[in-house]
mmCIF file with all atom_site columns, C-alpha atoms and ligand atoms in Angstrom:
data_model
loop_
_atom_site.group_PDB
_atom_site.id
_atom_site.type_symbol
_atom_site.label_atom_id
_atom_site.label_alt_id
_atom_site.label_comp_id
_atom_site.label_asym_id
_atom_site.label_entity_id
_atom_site.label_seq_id
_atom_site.pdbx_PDB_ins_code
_atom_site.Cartn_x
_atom_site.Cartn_y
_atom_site.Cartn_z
_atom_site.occupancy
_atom_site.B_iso_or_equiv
_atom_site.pdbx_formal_charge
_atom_site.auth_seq_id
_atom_site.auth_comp_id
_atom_site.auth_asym_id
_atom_site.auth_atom_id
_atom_site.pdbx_PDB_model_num
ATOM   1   C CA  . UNK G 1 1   ? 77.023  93.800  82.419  1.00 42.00 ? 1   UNK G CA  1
ATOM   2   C CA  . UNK G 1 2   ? 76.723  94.900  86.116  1.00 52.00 ? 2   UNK G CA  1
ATOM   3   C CA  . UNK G 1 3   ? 72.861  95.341  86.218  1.00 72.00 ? 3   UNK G CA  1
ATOM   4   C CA  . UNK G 1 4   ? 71.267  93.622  88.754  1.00 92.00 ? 4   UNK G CA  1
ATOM   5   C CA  . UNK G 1 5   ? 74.197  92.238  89.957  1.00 97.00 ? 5   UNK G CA  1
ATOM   6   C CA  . UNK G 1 6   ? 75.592  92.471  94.155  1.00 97.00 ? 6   UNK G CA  1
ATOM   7   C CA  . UNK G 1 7   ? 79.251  91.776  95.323  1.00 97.00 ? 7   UNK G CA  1
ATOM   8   C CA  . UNK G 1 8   ? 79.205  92.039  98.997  1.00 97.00 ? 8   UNK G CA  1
ATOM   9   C CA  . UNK G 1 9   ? 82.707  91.762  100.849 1.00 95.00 ? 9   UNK G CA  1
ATOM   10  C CA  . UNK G 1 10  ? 82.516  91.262  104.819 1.00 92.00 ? 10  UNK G CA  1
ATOM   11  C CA  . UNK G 1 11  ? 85.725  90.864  107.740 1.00 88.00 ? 11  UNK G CA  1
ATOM   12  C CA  . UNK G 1 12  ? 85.888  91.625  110.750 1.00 81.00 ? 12  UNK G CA  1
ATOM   13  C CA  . UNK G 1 13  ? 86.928  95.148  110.462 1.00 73.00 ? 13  UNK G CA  1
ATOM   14  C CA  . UNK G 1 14  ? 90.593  95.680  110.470 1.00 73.00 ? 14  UNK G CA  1
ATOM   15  C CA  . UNK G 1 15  ? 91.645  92.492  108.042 1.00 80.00 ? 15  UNK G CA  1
ATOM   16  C CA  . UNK G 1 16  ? 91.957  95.483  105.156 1.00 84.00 ? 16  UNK G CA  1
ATOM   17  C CA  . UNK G 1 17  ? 88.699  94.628  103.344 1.00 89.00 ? 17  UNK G CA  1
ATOM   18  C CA  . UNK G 1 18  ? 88.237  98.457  102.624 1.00 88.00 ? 18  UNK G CA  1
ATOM   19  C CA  . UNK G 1 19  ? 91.432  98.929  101.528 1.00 92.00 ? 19  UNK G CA  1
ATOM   20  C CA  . UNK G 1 20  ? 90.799  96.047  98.860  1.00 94.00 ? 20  UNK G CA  1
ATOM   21  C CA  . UNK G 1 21  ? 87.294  97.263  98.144  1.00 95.00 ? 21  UNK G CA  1
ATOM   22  C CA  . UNK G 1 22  ? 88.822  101.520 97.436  1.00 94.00 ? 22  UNK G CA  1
ATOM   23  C CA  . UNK G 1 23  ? 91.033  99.285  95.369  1.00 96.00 ? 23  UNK G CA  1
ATOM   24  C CA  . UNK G 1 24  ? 88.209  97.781  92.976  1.00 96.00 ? 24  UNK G CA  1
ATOM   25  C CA  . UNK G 1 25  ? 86.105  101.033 92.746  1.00 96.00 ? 25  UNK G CA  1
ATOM   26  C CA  . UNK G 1 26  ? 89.240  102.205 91.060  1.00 96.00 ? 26  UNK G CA  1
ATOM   27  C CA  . UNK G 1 27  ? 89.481  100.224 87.803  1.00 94.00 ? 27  UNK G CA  1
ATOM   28  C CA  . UNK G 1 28  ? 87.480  101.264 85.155  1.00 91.00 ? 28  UNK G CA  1
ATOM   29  C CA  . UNK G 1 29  ? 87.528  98.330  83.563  1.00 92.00 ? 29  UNK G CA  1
ATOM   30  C CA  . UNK G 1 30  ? 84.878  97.132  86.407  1.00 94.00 ? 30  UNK G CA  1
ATOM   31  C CA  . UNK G 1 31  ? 81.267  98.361  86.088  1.00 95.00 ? 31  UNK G CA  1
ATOM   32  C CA  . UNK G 1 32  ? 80.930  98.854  90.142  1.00 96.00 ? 32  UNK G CA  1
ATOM   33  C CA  . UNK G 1 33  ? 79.818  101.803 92.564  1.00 96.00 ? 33  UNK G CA  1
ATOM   34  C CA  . UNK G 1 34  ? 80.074  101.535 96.202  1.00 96.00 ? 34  UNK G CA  1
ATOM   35  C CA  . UNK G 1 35  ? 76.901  100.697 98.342  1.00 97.00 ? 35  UNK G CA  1
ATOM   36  C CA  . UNK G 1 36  ? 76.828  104.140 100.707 1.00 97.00 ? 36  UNK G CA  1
ATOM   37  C CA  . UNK G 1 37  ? 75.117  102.536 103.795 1.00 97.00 ? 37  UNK G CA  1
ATOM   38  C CA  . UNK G 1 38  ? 73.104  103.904 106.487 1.00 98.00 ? 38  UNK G CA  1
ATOM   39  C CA  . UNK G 1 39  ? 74.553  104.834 110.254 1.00 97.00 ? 39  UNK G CA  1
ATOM   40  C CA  . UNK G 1 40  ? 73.333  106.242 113.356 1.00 97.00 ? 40  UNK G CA  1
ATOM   41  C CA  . UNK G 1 41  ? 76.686  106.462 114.502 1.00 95.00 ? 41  UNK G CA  1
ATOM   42  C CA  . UNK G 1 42  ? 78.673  109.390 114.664 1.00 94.00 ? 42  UNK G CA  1
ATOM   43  C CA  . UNK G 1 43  ? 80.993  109.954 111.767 1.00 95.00 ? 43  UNK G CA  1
ATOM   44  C CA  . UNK G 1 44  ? 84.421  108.898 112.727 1.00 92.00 ? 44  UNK G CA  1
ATOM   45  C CA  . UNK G 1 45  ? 87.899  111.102 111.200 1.00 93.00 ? 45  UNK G CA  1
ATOM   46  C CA  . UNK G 1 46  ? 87.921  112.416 107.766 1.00 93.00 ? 46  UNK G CA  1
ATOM   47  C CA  . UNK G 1 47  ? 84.530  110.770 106.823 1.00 95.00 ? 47  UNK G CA  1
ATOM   48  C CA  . UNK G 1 48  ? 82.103  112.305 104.717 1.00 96.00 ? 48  UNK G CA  1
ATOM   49  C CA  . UNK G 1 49  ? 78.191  112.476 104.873 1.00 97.00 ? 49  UNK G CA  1
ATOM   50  C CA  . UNK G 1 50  ? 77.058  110.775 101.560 1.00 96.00 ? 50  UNK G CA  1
ATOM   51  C CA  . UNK G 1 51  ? 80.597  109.459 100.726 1.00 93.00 ? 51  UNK G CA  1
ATOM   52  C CA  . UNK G 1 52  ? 81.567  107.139 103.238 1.00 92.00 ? 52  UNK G CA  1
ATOM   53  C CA  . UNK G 1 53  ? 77.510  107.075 105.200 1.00 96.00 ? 53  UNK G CA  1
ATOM   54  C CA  . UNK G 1 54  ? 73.897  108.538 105.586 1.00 98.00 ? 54  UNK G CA  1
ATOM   55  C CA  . UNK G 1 55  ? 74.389  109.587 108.811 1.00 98.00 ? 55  UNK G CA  1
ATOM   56  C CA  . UNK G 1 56  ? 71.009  109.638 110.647 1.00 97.00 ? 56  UNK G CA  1
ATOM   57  C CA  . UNK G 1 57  ? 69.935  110.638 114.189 1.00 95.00 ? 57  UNK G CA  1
ATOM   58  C CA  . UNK G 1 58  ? 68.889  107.190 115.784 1.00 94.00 ? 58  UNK G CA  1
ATOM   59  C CA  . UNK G 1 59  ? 65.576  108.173 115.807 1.00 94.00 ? 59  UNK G CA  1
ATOM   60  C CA  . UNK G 1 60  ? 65.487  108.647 111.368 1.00 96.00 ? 60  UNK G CA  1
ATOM   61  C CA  . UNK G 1 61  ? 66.786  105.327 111.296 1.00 97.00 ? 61  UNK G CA  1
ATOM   62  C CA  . UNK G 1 62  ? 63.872  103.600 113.447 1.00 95.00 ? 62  UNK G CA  1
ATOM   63  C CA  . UNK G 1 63  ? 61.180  105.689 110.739 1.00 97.00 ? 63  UNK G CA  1
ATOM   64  C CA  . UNK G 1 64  ? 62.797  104.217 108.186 1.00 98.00 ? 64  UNK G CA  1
ATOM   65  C CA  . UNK G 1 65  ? 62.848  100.766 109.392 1.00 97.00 ? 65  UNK G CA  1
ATOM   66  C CA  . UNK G 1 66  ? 58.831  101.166 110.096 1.00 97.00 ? 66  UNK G CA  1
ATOM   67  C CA  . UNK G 1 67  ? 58.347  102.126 106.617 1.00 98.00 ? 67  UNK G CA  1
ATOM   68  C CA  . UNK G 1 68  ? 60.518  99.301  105.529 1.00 97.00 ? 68  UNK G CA  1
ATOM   69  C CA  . UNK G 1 69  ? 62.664  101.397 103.574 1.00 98.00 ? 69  UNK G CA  1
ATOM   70  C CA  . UNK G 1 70  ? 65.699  98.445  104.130 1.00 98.00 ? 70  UNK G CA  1
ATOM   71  C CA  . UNK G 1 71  ? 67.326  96.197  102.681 1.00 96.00 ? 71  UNK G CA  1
ATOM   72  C CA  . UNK G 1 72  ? 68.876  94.964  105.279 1.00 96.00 ? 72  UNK G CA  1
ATOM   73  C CA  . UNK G 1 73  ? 69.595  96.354  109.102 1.00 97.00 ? 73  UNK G CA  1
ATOM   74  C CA  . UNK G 1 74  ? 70.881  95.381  112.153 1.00 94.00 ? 74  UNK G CA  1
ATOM   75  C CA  . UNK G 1 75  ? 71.958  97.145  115.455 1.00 89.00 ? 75  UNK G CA  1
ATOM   76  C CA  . UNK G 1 76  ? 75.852  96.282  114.814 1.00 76.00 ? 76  UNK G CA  1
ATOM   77  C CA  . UNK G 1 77  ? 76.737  97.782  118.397 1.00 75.00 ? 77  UNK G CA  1
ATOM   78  C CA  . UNK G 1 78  ? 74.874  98.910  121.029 1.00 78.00 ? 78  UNK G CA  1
ATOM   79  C CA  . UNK G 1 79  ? 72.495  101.639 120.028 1.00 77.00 ? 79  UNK G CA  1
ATOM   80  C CA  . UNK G 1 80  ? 74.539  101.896 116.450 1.00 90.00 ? 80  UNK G CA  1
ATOM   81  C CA  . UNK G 1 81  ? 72.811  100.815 113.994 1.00 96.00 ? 81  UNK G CA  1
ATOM   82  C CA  . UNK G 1 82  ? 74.046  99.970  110.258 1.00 96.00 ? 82  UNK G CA  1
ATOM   83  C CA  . UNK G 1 83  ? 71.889  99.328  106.981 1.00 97.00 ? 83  UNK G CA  1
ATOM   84  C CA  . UNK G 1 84  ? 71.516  99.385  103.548 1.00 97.00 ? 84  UNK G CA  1
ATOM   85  C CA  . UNK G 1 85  ? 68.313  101.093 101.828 1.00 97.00 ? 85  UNK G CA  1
ATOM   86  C CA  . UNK G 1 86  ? 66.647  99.582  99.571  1.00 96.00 ? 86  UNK G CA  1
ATOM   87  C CA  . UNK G 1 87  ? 67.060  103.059 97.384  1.00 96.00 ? 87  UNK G CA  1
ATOM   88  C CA  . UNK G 1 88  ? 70.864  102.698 97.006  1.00 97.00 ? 88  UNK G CA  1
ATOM   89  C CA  . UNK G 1 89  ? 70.823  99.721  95.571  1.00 97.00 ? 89  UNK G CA  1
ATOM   90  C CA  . UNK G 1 90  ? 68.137  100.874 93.223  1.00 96.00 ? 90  UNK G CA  1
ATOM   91  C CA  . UNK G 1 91  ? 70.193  104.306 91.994  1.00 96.00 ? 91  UNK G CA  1
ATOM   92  C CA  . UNK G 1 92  ? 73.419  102.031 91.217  1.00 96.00 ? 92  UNK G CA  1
ATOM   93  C CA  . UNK G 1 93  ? 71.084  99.147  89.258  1.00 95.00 ? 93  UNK G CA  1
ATOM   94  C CA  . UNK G 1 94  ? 69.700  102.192 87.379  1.00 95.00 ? 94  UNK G CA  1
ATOM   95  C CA  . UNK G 1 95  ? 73.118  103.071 86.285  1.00 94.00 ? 95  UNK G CA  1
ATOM   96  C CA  . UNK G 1 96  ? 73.680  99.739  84.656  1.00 94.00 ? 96  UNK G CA  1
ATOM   97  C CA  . UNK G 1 97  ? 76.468  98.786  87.458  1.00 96.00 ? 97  UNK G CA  1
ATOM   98  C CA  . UNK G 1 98  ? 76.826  96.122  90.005  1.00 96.00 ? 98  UNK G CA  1
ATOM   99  C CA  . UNK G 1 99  ? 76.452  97.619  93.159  1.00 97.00 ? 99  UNK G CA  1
ATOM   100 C CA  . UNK G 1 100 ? 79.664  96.734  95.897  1.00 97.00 ? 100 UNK G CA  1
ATOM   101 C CA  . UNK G 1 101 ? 78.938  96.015  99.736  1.00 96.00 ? 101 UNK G CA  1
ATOM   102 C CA  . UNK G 1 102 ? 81.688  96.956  102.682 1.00 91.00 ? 102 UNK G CA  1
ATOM   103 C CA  . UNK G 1 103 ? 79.122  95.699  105.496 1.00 90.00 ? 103 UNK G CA  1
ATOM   104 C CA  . UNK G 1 104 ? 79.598  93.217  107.984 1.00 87.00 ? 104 UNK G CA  1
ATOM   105 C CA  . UNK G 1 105 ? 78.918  88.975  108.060 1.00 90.00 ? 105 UNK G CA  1
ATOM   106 C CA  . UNK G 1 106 ? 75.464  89.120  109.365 1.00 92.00 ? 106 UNK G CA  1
ATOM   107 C CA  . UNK G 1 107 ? 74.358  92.091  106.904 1.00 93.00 ? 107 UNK G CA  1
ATOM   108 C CA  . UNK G 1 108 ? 76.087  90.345  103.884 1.00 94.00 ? 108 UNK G CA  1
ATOM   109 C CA  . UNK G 1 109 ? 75.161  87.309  104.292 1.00 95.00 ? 109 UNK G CA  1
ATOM   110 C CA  . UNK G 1 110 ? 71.174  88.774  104.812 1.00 96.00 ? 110 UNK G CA  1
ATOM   111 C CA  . UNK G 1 111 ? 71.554  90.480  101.204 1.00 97.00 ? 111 UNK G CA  1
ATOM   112 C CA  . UNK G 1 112 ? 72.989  86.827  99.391  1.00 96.00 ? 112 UNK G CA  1
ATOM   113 C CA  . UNK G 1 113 ? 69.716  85.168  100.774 1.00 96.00 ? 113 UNK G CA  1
ATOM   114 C CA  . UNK G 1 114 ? 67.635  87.814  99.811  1.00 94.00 ? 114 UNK G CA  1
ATOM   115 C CA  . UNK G 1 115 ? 69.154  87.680  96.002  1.00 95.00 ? 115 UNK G CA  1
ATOM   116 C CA  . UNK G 1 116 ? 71.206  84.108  95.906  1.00 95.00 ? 116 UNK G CA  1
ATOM   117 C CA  . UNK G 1 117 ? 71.472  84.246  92.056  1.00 94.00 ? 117 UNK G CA  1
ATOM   118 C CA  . UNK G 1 118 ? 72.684  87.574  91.861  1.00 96.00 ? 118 UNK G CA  1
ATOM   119 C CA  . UNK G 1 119 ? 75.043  87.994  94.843  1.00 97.00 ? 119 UNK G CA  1
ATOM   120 C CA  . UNK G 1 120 ? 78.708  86.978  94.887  1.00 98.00 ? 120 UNK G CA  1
ATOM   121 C CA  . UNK G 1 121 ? 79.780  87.180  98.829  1.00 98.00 ? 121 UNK G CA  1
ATOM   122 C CA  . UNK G 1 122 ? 83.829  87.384  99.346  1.00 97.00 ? 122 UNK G CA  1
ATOM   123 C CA  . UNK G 1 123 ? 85.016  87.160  102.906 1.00 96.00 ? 123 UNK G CA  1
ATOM   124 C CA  . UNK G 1 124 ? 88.414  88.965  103.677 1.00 94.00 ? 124 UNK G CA  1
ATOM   125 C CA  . UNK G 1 125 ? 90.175  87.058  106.213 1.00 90.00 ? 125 UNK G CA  1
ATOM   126 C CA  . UNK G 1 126 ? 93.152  88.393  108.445 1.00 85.00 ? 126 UNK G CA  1
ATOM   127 C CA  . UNK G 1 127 ? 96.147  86.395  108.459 1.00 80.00 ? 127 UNK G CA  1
ATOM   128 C CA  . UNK G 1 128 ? 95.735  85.917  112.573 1.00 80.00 ? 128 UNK G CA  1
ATOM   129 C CA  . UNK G 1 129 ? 94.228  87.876  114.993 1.00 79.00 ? 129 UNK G CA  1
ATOM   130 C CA  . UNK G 1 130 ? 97.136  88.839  116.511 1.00 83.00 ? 130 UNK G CA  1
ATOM   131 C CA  . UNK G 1 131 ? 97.948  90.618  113.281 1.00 80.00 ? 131 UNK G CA  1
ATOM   132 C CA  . UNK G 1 132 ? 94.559  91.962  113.172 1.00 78.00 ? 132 UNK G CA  1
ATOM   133 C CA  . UNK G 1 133 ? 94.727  93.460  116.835 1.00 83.00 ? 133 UNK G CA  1
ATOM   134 C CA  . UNK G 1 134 ? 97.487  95.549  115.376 1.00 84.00 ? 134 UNK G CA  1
ATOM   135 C CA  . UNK G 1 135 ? 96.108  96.780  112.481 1.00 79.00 ? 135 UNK G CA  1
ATOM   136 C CA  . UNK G 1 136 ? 93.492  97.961  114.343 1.00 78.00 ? 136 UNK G CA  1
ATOM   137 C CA  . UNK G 1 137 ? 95.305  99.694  116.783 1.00 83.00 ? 137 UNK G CA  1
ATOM   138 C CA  . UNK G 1 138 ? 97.224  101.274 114.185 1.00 81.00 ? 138 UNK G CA  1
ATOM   139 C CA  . UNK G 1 139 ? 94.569  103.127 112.648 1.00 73.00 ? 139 UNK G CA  1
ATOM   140 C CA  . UNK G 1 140 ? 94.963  105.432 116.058 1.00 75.00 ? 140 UNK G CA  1
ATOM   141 C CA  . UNK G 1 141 ? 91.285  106.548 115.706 1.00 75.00 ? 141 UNK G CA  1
ATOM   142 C CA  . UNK G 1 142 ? 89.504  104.822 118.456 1.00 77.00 ? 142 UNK G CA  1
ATOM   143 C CA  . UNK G 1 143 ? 89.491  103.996 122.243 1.00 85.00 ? 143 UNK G CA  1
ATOM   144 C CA  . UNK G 1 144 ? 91.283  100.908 124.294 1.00 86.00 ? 144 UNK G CA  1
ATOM   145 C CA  . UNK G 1 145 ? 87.271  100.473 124.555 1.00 88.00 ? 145 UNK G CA  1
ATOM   146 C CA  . UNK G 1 146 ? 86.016  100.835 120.822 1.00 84.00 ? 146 UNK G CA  1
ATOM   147 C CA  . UNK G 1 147 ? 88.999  98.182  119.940 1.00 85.00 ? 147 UNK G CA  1
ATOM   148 C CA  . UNK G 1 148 ? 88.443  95.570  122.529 1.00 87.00 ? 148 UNK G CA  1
ATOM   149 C CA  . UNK G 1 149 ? 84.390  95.580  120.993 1.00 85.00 ? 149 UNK G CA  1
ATOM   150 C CA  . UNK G 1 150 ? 85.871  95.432  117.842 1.00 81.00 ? 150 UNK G CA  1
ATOM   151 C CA  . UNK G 1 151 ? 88.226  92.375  118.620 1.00 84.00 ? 151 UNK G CA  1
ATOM   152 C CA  . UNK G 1 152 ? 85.373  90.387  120.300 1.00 86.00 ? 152 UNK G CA  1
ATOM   153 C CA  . UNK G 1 153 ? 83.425  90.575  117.245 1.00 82.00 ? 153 UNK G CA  1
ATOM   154 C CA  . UNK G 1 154 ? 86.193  90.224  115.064 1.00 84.00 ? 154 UNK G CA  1
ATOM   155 C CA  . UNK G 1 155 ? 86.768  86.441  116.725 1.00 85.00 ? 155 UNK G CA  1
ATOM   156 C CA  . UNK G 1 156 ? 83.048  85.417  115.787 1.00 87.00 ? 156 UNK G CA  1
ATOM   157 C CA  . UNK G 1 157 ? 82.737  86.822  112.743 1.00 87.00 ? 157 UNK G CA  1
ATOM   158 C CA  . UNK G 1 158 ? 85.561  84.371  111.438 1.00 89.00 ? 158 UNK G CA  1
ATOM   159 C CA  . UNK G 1 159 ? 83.865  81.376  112.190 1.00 91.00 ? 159 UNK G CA  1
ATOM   160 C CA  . UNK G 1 160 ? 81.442  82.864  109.266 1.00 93.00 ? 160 UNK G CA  1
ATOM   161 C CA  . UNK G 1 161 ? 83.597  82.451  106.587 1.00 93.00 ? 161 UNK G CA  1
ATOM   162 C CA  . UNK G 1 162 ? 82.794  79.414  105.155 1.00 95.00 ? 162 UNK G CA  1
ATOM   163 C CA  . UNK G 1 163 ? 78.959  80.375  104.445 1.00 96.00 ? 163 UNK G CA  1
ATOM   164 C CA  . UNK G 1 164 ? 80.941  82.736  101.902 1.00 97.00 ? 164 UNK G CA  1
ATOM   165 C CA  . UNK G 1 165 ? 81.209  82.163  97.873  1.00 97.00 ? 165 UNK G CA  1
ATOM   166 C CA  . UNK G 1 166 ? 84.451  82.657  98.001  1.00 97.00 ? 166 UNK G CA  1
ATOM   167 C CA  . UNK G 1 167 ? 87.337  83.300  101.193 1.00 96.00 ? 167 UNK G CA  1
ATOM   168 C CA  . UNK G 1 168 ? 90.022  85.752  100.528 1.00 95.00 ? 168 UNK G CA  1
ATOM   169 C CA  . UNK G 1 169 ? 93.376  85.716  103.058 1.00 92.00 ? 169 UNK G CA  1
ATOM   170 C CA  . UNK G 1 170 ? 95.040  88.810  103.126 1.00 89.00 ? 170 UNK G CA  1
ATOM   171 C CA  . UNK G 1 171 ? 98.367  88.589  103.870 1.00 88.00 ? 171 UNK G CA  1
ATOM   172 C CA  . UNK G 1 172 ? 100.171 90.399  100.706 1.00 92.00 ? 172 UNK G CA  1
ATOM   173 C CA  . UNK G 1 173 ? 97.627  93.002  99.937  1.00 92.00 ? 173 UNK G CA  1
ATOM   174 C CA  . UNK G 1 174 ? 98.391  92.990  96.306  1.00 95.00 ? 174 UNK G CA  1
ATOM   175 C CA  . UNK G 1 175 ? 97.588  89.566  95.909  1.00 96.00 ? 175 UNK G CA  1
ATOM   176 C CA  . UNK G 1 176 ? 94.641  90.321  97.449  1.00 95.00 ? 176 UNK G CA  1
ATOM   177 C CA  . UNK G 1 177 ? 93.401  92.891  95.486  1.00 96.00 ? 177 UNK G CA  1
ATOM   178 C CA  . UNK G 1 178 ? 94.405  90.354  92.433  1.00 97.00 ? 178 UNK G CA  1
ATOM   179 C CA  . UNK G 1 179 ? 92.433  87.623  93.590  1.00 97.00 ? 179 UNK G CA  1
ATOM   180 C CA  . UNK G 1 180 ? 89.749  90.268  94.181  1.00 97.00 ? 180 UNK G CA  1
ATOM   181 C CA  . UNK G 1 181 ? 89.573  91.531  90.879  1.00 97.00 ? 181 UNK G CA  1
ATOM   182 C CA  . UNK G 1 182 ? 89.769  88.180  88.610  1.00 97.00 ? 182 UNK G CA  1
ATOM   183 C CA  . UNK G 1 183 ? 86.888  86.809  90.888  1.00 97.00 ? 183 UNK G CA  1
ATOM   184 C CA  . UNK G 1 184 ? 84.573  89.795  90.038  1.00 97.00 ? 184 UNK G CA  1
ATOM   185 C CA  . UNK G 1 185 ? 85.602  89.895  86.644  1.00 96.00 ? 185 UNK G CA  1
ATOM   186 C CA  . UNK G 1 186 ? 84.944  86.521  86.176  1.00 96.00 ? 186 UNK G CA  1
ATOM   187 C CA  . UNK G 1 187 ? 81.357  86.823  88.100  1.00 96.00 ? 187 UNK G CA  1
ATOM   188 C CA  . UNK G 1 188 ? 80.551  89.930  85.910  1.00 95.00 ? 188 UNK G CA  1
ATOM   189 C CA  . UNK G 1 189 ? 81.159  88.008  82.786  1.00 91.00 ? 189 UNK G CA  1
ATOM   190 C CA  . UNK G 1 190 ? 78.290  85.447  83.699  1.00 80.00 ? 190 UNK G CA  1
HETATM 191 P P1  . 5GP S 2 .   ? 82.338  101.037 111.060 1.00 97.73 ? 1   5GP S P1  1
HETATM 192 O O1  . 5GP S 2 .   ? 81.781  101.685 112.295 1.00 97.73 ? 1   5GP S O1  1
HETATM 193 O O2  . 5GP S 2 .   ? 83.751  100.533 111.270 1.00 97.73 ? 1   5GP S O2  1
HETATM 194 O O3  . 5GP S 2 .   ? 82.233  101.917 109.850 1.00 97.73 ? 1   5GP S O3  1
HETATM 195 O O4  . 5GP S 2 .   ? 81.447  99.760  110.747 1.00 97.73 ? 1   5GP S O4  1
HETATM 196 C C1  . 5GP S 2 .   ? 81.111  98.872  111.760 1.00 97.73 ? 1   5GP S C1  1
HETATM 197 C C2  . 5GP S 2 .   ? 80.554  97.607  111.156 1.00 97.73 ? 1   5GP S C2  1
HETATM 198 O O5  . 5GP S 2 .   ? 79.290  97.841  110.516 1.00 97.73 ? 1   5GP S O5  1
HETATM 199 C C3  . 5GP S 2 .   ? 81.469  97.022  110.104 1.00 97.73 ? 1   5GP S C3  1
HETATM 200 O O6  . 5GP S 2 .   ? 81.564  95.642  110.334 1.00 97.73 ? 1   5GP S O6  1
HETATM 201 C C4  . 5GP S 2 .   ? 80.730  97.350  108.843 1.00 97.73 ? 1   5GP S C4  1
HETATM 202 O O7  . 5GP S 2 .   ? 81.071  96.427  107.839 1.00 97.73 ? 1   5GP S O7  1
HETATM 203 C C5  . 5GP S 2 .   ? 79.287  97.225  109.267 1.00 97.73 ? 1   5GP S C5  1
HETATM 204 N N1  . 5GP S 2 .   ? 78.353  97.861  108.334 1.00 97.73 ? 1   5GP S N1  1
HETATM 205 C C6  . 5GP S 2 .   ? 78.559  98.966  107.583 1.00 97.73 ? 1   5GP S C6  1
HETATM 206 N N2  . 5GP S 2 .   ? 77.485  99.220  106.823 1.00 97.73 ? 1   5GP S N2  1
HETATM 207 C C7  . 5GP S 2 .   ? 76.590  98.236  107.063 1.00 97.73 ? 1   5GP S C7  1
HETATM 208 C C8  . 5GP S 2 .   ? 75.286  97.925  106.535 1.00 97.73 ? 1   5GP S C8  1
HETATM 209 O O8  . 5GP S 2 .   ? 74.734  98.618  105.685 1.00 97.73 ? 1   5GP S O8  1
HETATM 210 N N3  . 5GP S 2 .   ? 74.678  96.833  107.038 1.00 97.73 ? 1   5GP S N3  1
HETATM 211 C C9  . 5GP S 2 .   ? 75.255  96.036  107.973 1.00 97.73 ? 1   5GP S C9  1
HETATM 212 N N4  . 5GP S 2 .   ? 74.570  94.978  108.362 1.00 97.73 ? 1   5GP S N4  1
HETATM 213 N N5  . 5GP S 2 .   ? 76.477  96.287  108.464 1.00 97.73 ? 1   5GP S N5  1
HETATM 214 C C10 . 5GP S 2 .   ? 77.146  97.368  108.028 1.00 97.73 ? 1   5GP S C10 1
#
């Protein structure tokens, strides 16, 4: 039921997006596996090579761009770049499931005109930005820096949100994760 099929949620990062997708991967009653992505940034806290990345030198991930080994790419901050091979998606198809995204507005939206038939694109909004300023500041990982880039790309990548299938505002998480579920469900069922 999941073959050949791509769900691809993008936020700006701190509106709990990852929190909702951790949630999905979870039931079993949903025929999904999480798209691992490629980074050449560093890994960041508890992260794990192959769980939560690829982590590649900068200098792997320009090879594999010349030998077109993307999906999609795209230099997300300076001299960090993000992107999803072509060969994940591939292994999860394989397995008969619908592969998930956790990847930003640009990158998702890239993959849904790429495969428009088989791509259902949810957005994760933040209630505010106010509230999204401290979310982010409560995950304690990252520079005054780090969060100010964040928040500056956070503010355009809302204005995205209507190119999306379908717009999800989190402010109760577990309606969220409700809302999540019955639209996949339903989109899996097609
Ligand atoms: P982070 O450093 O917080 O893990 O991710 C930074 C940004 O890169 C997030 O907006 C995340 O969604 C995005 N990102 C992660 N993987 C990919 C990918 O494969 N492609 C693109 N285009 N963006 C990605």
């Amino acid at each position: 039921m999941g073959n050949g099929k791509l769900i691809v949620f993008s936020a700006p990062s701190g509106s709990g997006k990852t929190t909702i997708v951790q949630h999905l991967l979870k039931q079993t009653n949903l025929p999904l596996e999480f798209s691992i992505s490629a980074t050449s940034r560093a890994p960041r806290g508890e992260e794990i090579e192959g769980k939560d990345y690829y982590y590649l030198s900068a200098n792997d991930f320009k090879l594999k761009i010349q030998n077109d080994e993307f999906l999609e790419y795209e230099e997300v901050y300076a001299d960090n770049f993000y992107g999803t091979l072509k060969s994940e998606v591939n292994r999860i198809w394989e397995k008969g499931k619908a592969v998930i995204f956790d990847i930003d507005v640009v990158g998702g939206l890239n993959i849904e005109e790429q495969f428009p038939e088989e791509t259902l694109s949810i957005f994760v909004q933040p209630p505010n930005l106010e509230e999204l300023e401290r979310r982010l500041r409560g995950r304690g990982t990252e520079s005054e820096e780090k969060i100010k880039m964040r928040l500056d790309k956070s503010t355009t990548e809302l204005e995205f949100a209507p190119k999306f299938d379908a717009i999800i505002t989190n402010d109760n998480l577990e309606i969220a994760k409700q809302e999540a579920f019955q639209l996949i469900s339903k989109f899996l069922k097609k």
